[in-house]
Amino acid sequence: PPVITTFLLQFLTDSQVAQIKRQFFLSWRRNKQVMWTGNNRKEAQDWADRRSMRTLSTVMGPLEHGDDSRCFLPRNDQKRRSQYMRGASALFAWCVTTDDIVTILCPPPPDRFNPGGATNMQLVELPILTGIVGVQAVSRIDVIHPMVHGAEGFRYQLWPVDEVHIW
């Protein structure tokens, strides 16, 4: 959709969008995508890896690292890397909307999301996943709080109905 394309082109070139999409679908597994916020990146990745699920880092593969020859990204330019990854995360969210379900790893209630509302998850990814931006949405968003000992596998629905009460 034009709104997604316009957003992506603030951060990525047309060729980067095409290259990243090709890379995504090399390791894509339907309904096995995981997004995360407010958690340690390594712990979130380890959690996903143990369950054969795919994070942005997994599906980016070698493109996540600026030193790979397939990546258009200069290694030592932190601002451009940040923009590239923001665009990639928006593209990941958009691609996830072709699935039925996505899992989000986040801290437990009441602090599931940043109270200031200024995270990439809140400003970019959730609006895309829920169809507020881009029209297409996943059917369901589940939440897991993997850093809570004993609850690493307990999931509940966040959207379209927030079932936090079962937590």
JSON list of N, CA and C in Angstrom, two decimals, residues 36-91:
[
{"chain": "A", "resi": 36, "resn": "TRP", "atom": "N", "xyz": [9.70, -8.36, 19.54]},
{"chain": "A", "resi": 36, "resn": "TRP", "atom": "CA", "xyz": [9.98, -8.18, 20.97]},
{"chain": "A", "resi": 36, "resn": "TRP", "atom": "C", "xyz": [10.19, -6.71, 21.28]},
{"chain": "A", "resi": 37, "resn": "THR", "atom": "N", "xyz": [9.91, -6.37, 22.53]},
{"chain": "A", "resi": 37, "resn": "THR", "atom": "CA", "xyz": [10.11, -5.01, 23.01]},
{"chain": "A", "resi": 37, "resn": "THR", "atom": "C", "xyz": [10.34, -5.07, 24.51]},
{"chain": "A", "resi": 38, "resn": "GLY", "atom": "N", "xyz": [11.22, -4.21, 25.00]},
{"chain": "A", "resi": 38, "resn": "GLY", "atom": "CA", "xyz": [11.44, -4.13, 26.45]},
{"chain": "A", "resi": 38, "resn": "GLY", "atom": "C", "xyz": [12.18, -5.31, 27.05]},
{"chain": "A", "resi": 39, "resn": "ASN", "atom": "N", "xyz": [12.73, -6.16, 26.22]},
{"chain": "A", "resi": 39, "resn": "ASN", "atom": "CA", "xyz": [13.50, -7.31, 26.68]},
{"chain": "A", "resi": 39, "resn": "ASN", "atom": "C", "xyz": [14.93, -7.19, 26.17]},
{"chain": "A", "resi": 40, "resn": "ASN", "atom": "N", "xyz": [15.81, -7.96, 26.75]},
{"chain": "A", "resi": 40, "resn": "ASN", "atom": "CA", "xyz": [17.17, -8.05, 26.27]},
{"chain": "A", "resi": 40, "resn": "ASN", "atom": "C", "xyz": [17.16, -8.74, 24.90]},
{"chain": "A", "resi": 41, "resn": "ARG", "atom": "N", "xyz": [17.84, -8.14, 23.92]},
{"chain": "A", "resi": 41, "resn": "ARG", "atom": "CA", "xyz": [17.84, -8.67, 22.56]},
{"chain": "A", "resi": 41, "resn": "ARG", "atom": "C", "xyz": [18.31, -10.12, 22.50]},
{"chain": "A", "resi": 42, "resn": "LYS", "atom": "N", "xyz": [19.41, -10.42, 23.17]},
{"chain": "A", "resi": 42, "resn": "LYS", "atom": "CA", "xyz": [19.96, -11.78, 23.14]},
{"chain": "A", "resi": 42, "resn": "LYS", "atom": "C", "xyz": [18.99, -12.78, 23.76]},
{"chain": "A", "resi": 43, "resn": "GLU", "atom": "N", "xyz": [18.38, -12.42, 24.88]},
{"chain": "A", "resi": 43, "resn": "GLU", "atom": "CA", "xyz": [17.42, -13.33, 25.52]},
{"chain": "A", "resi": 43, "resn": "GLU", "atom": "C", "xyz": [16.20, -13.56, 24.63]},
{"chain": "A", "resi": 44, "resn": "ALA", "atom": "N", "xyz": [15.72, -12.51, 23.98]},
{"chain": "A", "resi": 44, "resn": "ALA", "atom": "CA", "xyz": [14.59, -12.65, 23.07]},
{"chain": "A", "resi": 44, "resn": "ALA", "atom": "C", "xyz": [14.96, -13.56, 21.89]},
{"chain": "A", "resi": 45, "resn": "GLN", "atom": "N", "xyz": [16.16, -13.37, 21.35]},
{"chain": "A", "resi": 45, "resn": "GLN", "atom": "CA", "xyz": [16.61, -14.20, 20.23]},
{"chain": "A", "resi": 45, "resn": "GLN", "atom": "C", "xyz": [16.78, -15.65, 20.67]},
{"chain": "A", "resi": 46, "resn": "ASP", "atom": "N", "xyz": [17.37, -15.87, 21.84]},
{"chain": "A", "resi": 46, "resn": "ASP", "atom": "CA", "xyz": [17.54, -17.24, 22.35]},
{"chain": "A", "resi": 46, "resn": "ASP", "atom": "C", "xyz": [16.19, -17.92, 22.55]},
{"chain": "A", "resi": 47, "resn": "TRP", "atom": "N", "xyz": [15.22, -17.17, 23.10]},
{"chain": "A", "resi": 47, "resn": "TRP", "atom": "CA", "xyz": [13.88, -17.71, 23.32]},
{"chain": "A", "resi": 47, "resn": "TRP", "atom": "C", "xyz": [13.30, -18.16, 21.97]},
{"chain": "A", "resi": 48, "resn": "ALA", "atom": "N", "xyz": [13.39, -17.31, 20.97]},
{"chain": "A", "resi": 48, "resn": "ALA", "atom": "CA", "xyz": [12.85, -17.63, 19.65]},
{"chain": "A", "resi": 48, "resn": "ALA", "atom": "C", "xyz": [13.58, -18.82, 19.03]},
{"chain": "A", "resi": 49, "resn": "ASP", "atom": "N", "xyz": [14.90, -18.82, 19.13]},
{"chain": "A", "resi": 49, "resn": "ASP", "atom": "CA", "xyz": [15.69, -19.91, 18.54]},
{"chain": "A", "resi": 49, "resn": "ASP", "atom": "C", "xyz": [15.33, -21.26, 19.14]},
{"chain": "A", "resi": 50, "resn": "ARG", "atom": "N", "xyz": [15.11, -21.31, 20.45]},
{"chain": "A", "resi": 50, "resn": "ARG", "atom": "CA", "xyz": [14.75, -22.58, 21.11]},
{"chain": "A", "resi": 50, "resn": "ARG", "atom": "C", "xyz": [13.42, -23.12, 20.61]},
{"chain": "A", "resi": 51, "resn": "ARG", "atom": "N", "xyz": [12.60, -22.26, 20.04]},
{"chain": "A", "resi": 51, "resn": "ARG", "atom": "CA", "xyz": [11.27, -22.66, 19.57]},
{"chain": "A", "resi": 51, "resn": "ARG", "atom": "C", "xyz": [11.17, -22.65, 18.04]},
{"chain": "A", "resi": 52, "resn": "SER", "atom": "N", "xyz": [12.30, -22.53, 17.38]},
{"chain": "A", "resi": 52, "resn": "SER", "atom": "CA", "xyz": [12.36, -22.46, 15.90]},
{"chain": "A", "resi": 52, "resn": "SER", "atom": "C", "xyz": [11.46, -21.36, 15.36]},
{"chain": "A", "resi": 53, "resn": "MET", "atom": "N", "xyz": [11.43, -20.26, 16.07]},
{"chain": "A", "resi": 53, "resn": "MET", "atom": "CA", "xyz": [10.65, -19.10, 15.62]},
{"chain": "A", "resi": 53, "resn": "MET", "atom": "C", "xyz": [11.60, -18.06, 15.05]},
{"chain": "A", "resi": 54, "resn": "ARG", "atom": "N", "xyz": [11.05, -17.09, 14.33]},
{"chain": "A", "resi": 54, "resn": "ARG", "atom": "CA", "xyz": [11.85, -16.13, 13.58]},
{"chain": "A", "resi": 54, "resn": "ARG", "atom": "C", "xyz": [11.68, -14.70, 14.08]},
{"chain": "A", "resi": 55, "resn": "THR", "atom": "N", "xyz": [12.78, -14.10, 14.48]},
{"chain": "A", "resi": 55, "resn": "THR", "atom": "CA", "xyz": [12.80, -12.68, 14.83]},
{"chain": "A", "resi": 55, "resn": "THR", "atom": "C", "xyz": [13.25, -11.90, 13.59]},
{"chain": "A", "resi": 56, "resn": "LEU", "atom": "N", "xyz": [13.23, -10.58, 13.69]},
{"chain": "A", "resi": 56, "resn": "LEU", "atom": "CA", "xyz": [13.76, -9.75, 12.61]},
{"chain": "A", "resi": 56, "resn": "LEU", "atom": "C", "xyz": [15.21, -10.14, 12.33]},
{"chain": "A", "resi": 57, "resn": "SER", "atom": "N", "xyz": [16.00, -10.35, 13.37]},
{"chain": "A", "resi": 57, "resn": "SER", "atom": "CA", "xyz": [17.40, -10.73, 13.18]},
{"chain": "A", "resi": 57, "resn": "SER", "atom": "C", "xyz": [17.53, -12.04, 12.40]},
{"chain": "A", "resi": 58, "resn": "THR", "atom": "N", "xyz": [16.67, -13.00, 12.71]},
{"chain": "A", "resi": 58, "resn": "THR", "atom": "CA", "xyz": [16.71, -14.29, 12.02]},
{"chain": "A", "resi": 58, "resn": "THR", "atom": "C", "xyz": [16.44, -14.12, 10.54]},
{"chain": "A", "resi": 59, "resn": "VAL", "atom": "N", "xyz": [15.35, -13.42, 10.22]},
{"chain": "A", "resi": 59, "resn": "VAL", "atom": "CA", "xyz": [14.97, -13.32, 8.81]},
{"chain": "A", "resi": 59, "resn": "VAL", "atom": "C", "xyz": [15.86, -12.34, 8.03]},
{"chain": "A", "resi": 60, "resn": "MET", "atom": "N", "xyz": [16.52, -11.42, 8.71]},
{"chain": "A", "resi": 60, "resn": "MET", "atom": "CA", "xyz": [17.47, -10.53, 8.04]},
{"chain": "A", "resi": 60, "resn": "MET", "atom": "C", "xyz": [18.72, -11.29, 7.63]},
{"chain": "A", "resi": 61, "resn": "GLY", "atom": "N", "xyz": [19.07, -12.31, 8.39]},
{"chain": "A", "resi": 61, "resn": "GLY", "atom": "CA", "xyz": [20.26, -13.08, 8.07]},
{"chain": "A", "resi": 61, "resn": "GLY", "atom": "C", "xyz": [21.48, -12.18, 7.93]},
{"chain": "A", "resi": 62, "resn": "PRO", "atom": "N", "xyz": [22.25, -12.36, 6.86]},
{"chain": "A", "resi": 62, "resn": "PRO", "atom": "CA", "xyz": [23.48, -11.58, 6.69]},
{"chain": "A", "resi": 62, "resn": "PRO", "atom": "C", "xyz": [23.24, -10.09, 6.47]},
{"chain": "A", "resi": 63, "resn": "LEU", "atom": "N", "xyz": [22.02, -9.71, 6.11]},
{"chain": "A", "resi": 63, "resn": "LEU", "atom": "CA", "xyz": [21.75, -8.29, 5.85]},
{"chain": "A", "resi": 63, "resn": "LEU", "atom": "C", "xyz": [21.73, -7.45, 7.12]},
{"chain": "A", "resi": 64, "resn": "GLU", "atom": "N", "xyz": [21.63, -8.11, 8.26]},
{"chain": "A", "resi": 64, "resn": "GLU", "atom": "CA", "xyz": [21.60, -7.36, 9.52]},
{"chain": "A", "resi": 64, "resn": "GLU", "atom": "C", "xyz": [22.97, -6.76, 9.83]},
{"chain": "A", "resi": 65, "resn": "HIS", "atom": "N", "xyz": [24.00, -7.35, 9.28]},
{"chain": "A", "resi": 65, "resn": "HIS", "atom": "CA", "xyz": [25.36, -6.93, 9.59]},
{"chain": "A", "resi": 65, "resn": "HIS", "atom": "C", "xyz": [25.94, -6.15, 8.42]},
{"chain": "A", "resi": 66, "resn": "GLY", "atom": "N", "xyz": [26.31, -4.92, 8.67]},
{"chain": "A", "resi": 66, "resn": "GLY", "atom": "CA", "xyz": [26.81, -4.05, 7.62]},
{"chain": "A", "resi": 66, "resn": "GLY", "atom": "C", "xyz": [28.08, -4.52, 6.95]},
{"chain": "A", "resi": 67, "resn": "ASP", "atom": "N", "xyz": [28.77, -5.51, 7.51]},
{"chain": "A", "resi": 67, "resn": "ASP", "atom": "CA", "xyz": [30.02, -5.97, 6.92]},
{"chain": "A", "resi": 67, "resn": "ASP", "atom": "C", "xyz": [29.82, -7.06, 5.87]},
{"chain": "A", "resi": 68, "resn": "ASP", "atom": "N", "xyz": [28.59, -7.50, 5.65]},
{"chain": "A", "resi": 68, "resn": "ASP", "atom": "CA", "xyz": [28.33, -8.50, 4.63]},
{"chain": "A", "resi": 68, "resn": "ASP", "atom": "C", "xyz": [28.24, -7.82, 3.26]},
{"chain": "A", "resi": 69, "resn": "SER", "atom": "N", "xyz": [28.82, -8.43, 2.25]},
{"chain": "A", "resi": 69, "resn": "SER", "atom": "CA", "xyz": [28.86, -7.83, 0.92]},
{"chain": "A", "resi": 69, "resn": "SER", "atom": "C", "xyz": [27.48, -7.65, 0.31]},
{"chain": "A", "resi": 70, "resn": "ARG", "atom": "N", "xyz": [26.49, -8.40, 0.79]},
{"chain": "A", "resi": 70, "resn": "ARG", "atom": "CA", "xyz": [25.13, -8.27, 0.25]},
{"chain": "A", "resi": 70, "resn": "ARG", "atom": "C", "xyz": [24.37, -7.11, 0.86]},
{"chain": "A", "resi": 71, "resn": "CYS", "atom": "N", "xyz": [24.96, -6.48, 1.85]},
{"chain": "A", "resi": 71, "resn": "CYS", "atom": "CA", "xyz": [24.29, -5.39, 2.56]},
{"chain": "A", "resi": 71, "resn": "CYS", "atom": "C", "xyz": [24.75, -4.05, 1.98]},
{"chain": "A", "resi": 72, "resn": "PHE", "atom": "N", "xyz": [23.79, -3.20, 1.67]},
{"chain": "A", "resi": 72, "resn": "PHE", "atom": "CA", "xyz": [24.10, -1.87, 1.12]},
{"chain": "A", "resi": 72, "resn": "PHE", "atom": "C", "xyz": [24.51, -0.89, 2.21]},
{"chain": "A", "resi": 73, "resn": "LEU", "atom": "N", "xyz": [24.62, -1.34, 3.40]},
{"chain": "A", "resi": 73, "resn": "LEU", "atom": "CA", "xyz": [24.79, -0.47, 4.55]},
{"chain": "A", "resi": 73, "resn": "LEU", "atom": "C", "xyz": [26.25, -0.28, 4.92]},
{"chain": "A", "resi": 74, "resn": "PRO", "atom": "N", "xyz": [26.71, 0.97, 5.07]},
{"chain": "A", "resi": 74, "resn": "PRO", "atom": "CA", "xyz": [28.07, 1.18, 5.55]},
{"chain": "A", "resi": 74, "resn": "PRO", "atom": "C", "xyz": [28.20, 0.75, 7.00]},
{"chain": "A", "resi": 75, "resn": "ARG", "atom": "N", "xyz": [29.25, 0.01, 7.30]},
{"chain": "A", "resi": 75, "resn": "ARG", "atom": "CA", "xyz": [29.42, -0.57, 8.65]},
{"chain": "A", "resi": 75, "resn": "ARG", "atom": "C", "xyz": [29.51, 0.47, 9.75]},
{"chain": "A", "resi": 76, "resn": "ASN", "atom": "N", "xyz": [30.17, 1.56, 9.50]},
{"chain": "A", "resi": 76, "resn": "ASN", "atom": "CA", "xyz": [30.49, 2.48, 10.59]},
{"chain": "A", "resi": 76, "resn": "ASN", "atom": "C", "xyz": [29.59, 3.70, 10.67]},
{"chain": "A", "resi": 77, "resn": "ASP", "atom": "N", "xyz": [28.47, 3.68, 10.00]},
{"chain": "A", "resi": 77, "resn": "ASP", "atom": "CA", "xyz": [27.56, 4.83, 10.02]},
{"chain": "A", "resi": 77, "resn": "ASP", "atom": "C", "xyz": [26.35, 4.47, 10.88]},
{"chain": "A", "resi": 78, "resn": "GLN", "atom": "N", "xyz": [26.41, 4.80, 12.17]},
{"chain": "A", "resi": 78, "resn": "GLN", "atom": "CA", "xyz": [25.37, 4.39, 13.13]},
{"chain": "A", "resi": 78, "resn": "GLN", "atom": "C", "xyz": [24.01, 4.98, 12.78]},
{"chain": "A", "resi": 79, "resn": "LYS", "atom": "N", "xyz": [23.97, 6.23, 12.32]},
{"chain": "A", "resi": 79, "resn": "LYS", "atom": "CA", "xyz": [22.69, 6.86, 11.99]},
{"chain": "A", "resi": 79, "resn": "LYS", "atom": "C", "xyz": [22.03, 6.13, 10.82]},
{"chain": "A", "resi": 80, "resn": "ARG", "atom": "N", "xyz": [22.79, 5.84, 9.78]},
{"chain": "A", "resi": 80, "resn": "ARG", "atom": "CA", "xyz": [22.22, 5.12, 8.64]},
{"chain": "A", "resi": 80, "resn": "ARG", "atom": "C", "xyz": [21.84, 3.70, 9.01]},
{"chain": "A", "resi": 81, "resn": "ARG", "atom": "N", "xyz": [22.62, 3.06, 9.87]},
{"chain": "A", "resi": 81, "resn": "ARG", "atom": "CA", "xyz": [22.27, 1.72, 10.33]},
{"chain": "A", "resi": 81, "resn": "ARG", "atom": "C", "xyz": [20.95, 1.73, 11.09]},
{"chain": "A", "resi": 82, "resn": "SER", "atom": "N", "xyz": [20.78, 2.72, 11.96]},
{"chain": "A", "resi": 82, "resn": "SER", "atom": "CA", "xyz": [19.54, 2.86, 12.73]},
{"chain": "A", "resi": 82, "resn": "SER", "atom": "C", "xyz": [18.35, 3.06, 11.79]},
{"chain": "A", "resi": 83, "resn": "GLN", "atom": "N", "xyz": [18.51, 3.90, 10.78]},
{"chain": "A", "resi": 83, "resn": "GLN", "atom": "CA", "xyz": [17.44, 4.13, 9.81]},
{"chain": "A", "resi": 83, "resn": "GLN", "atom": "C", "xyz": [17.13, 2.84, 9.04]},
{"chain": "A", "resi": 84, "resn": "TYR", "atom": "N", "xyz": [18.18, 2.16, 8.62]},
{"chain": "A", "resi": 84, "resn": "TYR", "atom": "CA", "xyz": [18.04, 0.91, 7.88]},
{"chain": "A", "resi": 84, "resn": "TYR", "atom": "C", "xyz": [17.25, -0.11, 8.70]},
{"chain": "A", "resi": 85, "resn": "MET", "atom": "N", "xyz": [17.61, -0.27, 9.97]},
{"chain": "A", "resi": 85, "resn": "MET", "atom": "CA", "xyz": [16.94, -1.24, 10.82]},
{"chain": "A", "resi": 85, "resn": "MET", "atom": "C", "xyz": [15.50, -0.82, 11.13]},
{"chain": "A", "resi": 86, "resn": "ARG", "atom": "N", "xyz": [15.25, 0.49, 11.25]},
{"chain": "A", "resi": 86, "resn": "ARG", "atom": "CA", "xyz": [13.87, 0.94, 11.47]},
{"chain": "A", "resi": 86, "resn": "ARG", "atom": "C", "xyz": [13.03, 0.60, 10.24]},
{"chain": "A", "resi": 87, "resn": "GLY", "atom": "N", "xyz": [13.56, 0.85, 9.07]},
{"chain": "A", "resi": 87, "resn": "GLY", "atom": "CA", "xyz": [12.85, 0.48, 7.85]},
{"chain": "A", "resi": 87, "resn": "GLY", "atom": "C", "xyz": [12.65, -1.02, 7.75]},
{"chain": "A", "resi": 88, "resn": "ALA", "atom": "N", "xyz": [13.68, -1.78, 8.09]},
{"chain": "A", "resi": 88, "resn": "ALA", "atom": "CA", "xyz": [13.59, -3.24, 8.05]},
{"chain": "A", "resi": 88, "resn": "ALA", "atom": "C", "xyz": [12.53, -3.75, 9.03]},
{"chain": "A", "resi": 89, "resn": "SER", "atom": "N", "xyz": [12.45, -3.14, 10.21]},
{"chain": "A", "resi": 89, "resn": "SER", "atom": "CA", "xyz": [11.45, -3.59, 11.20]},
{"chain": "A", "resi": 89, "resn": "SER", "atom": "C", "xyz": [10.04, -3.27, 10.73]},
{"chain": "A", "resi": 90, "resn": "ALA", "atom": "N", "xyz": [9.86, -2.14, 10.06]},
{"chain": "A", "resi": 90, "resn": "ALA", "atom": "CA", "xyz": [8.54, -1.81, 9.51]},
{"chain": "A", "resi": 90, "resn": "ALA", "atom": "C", "xyz": [8.18, -2.79, 8.39]},
{"chain": "A", "resi": 91, "resn": "LEU", "atom": "N", "xyz": [9.15, -3.10, 7.56]},
{"chain": "A", "resi": 91, "resn": "LEU", "atom": "CA", "xyz": [8.92, -4.07, 6.48]},
{"chain": "A", "resi": 91, "resn": "LEU", "atom": "C", "xyz": [8.62, -5.45, 7.05]}
]
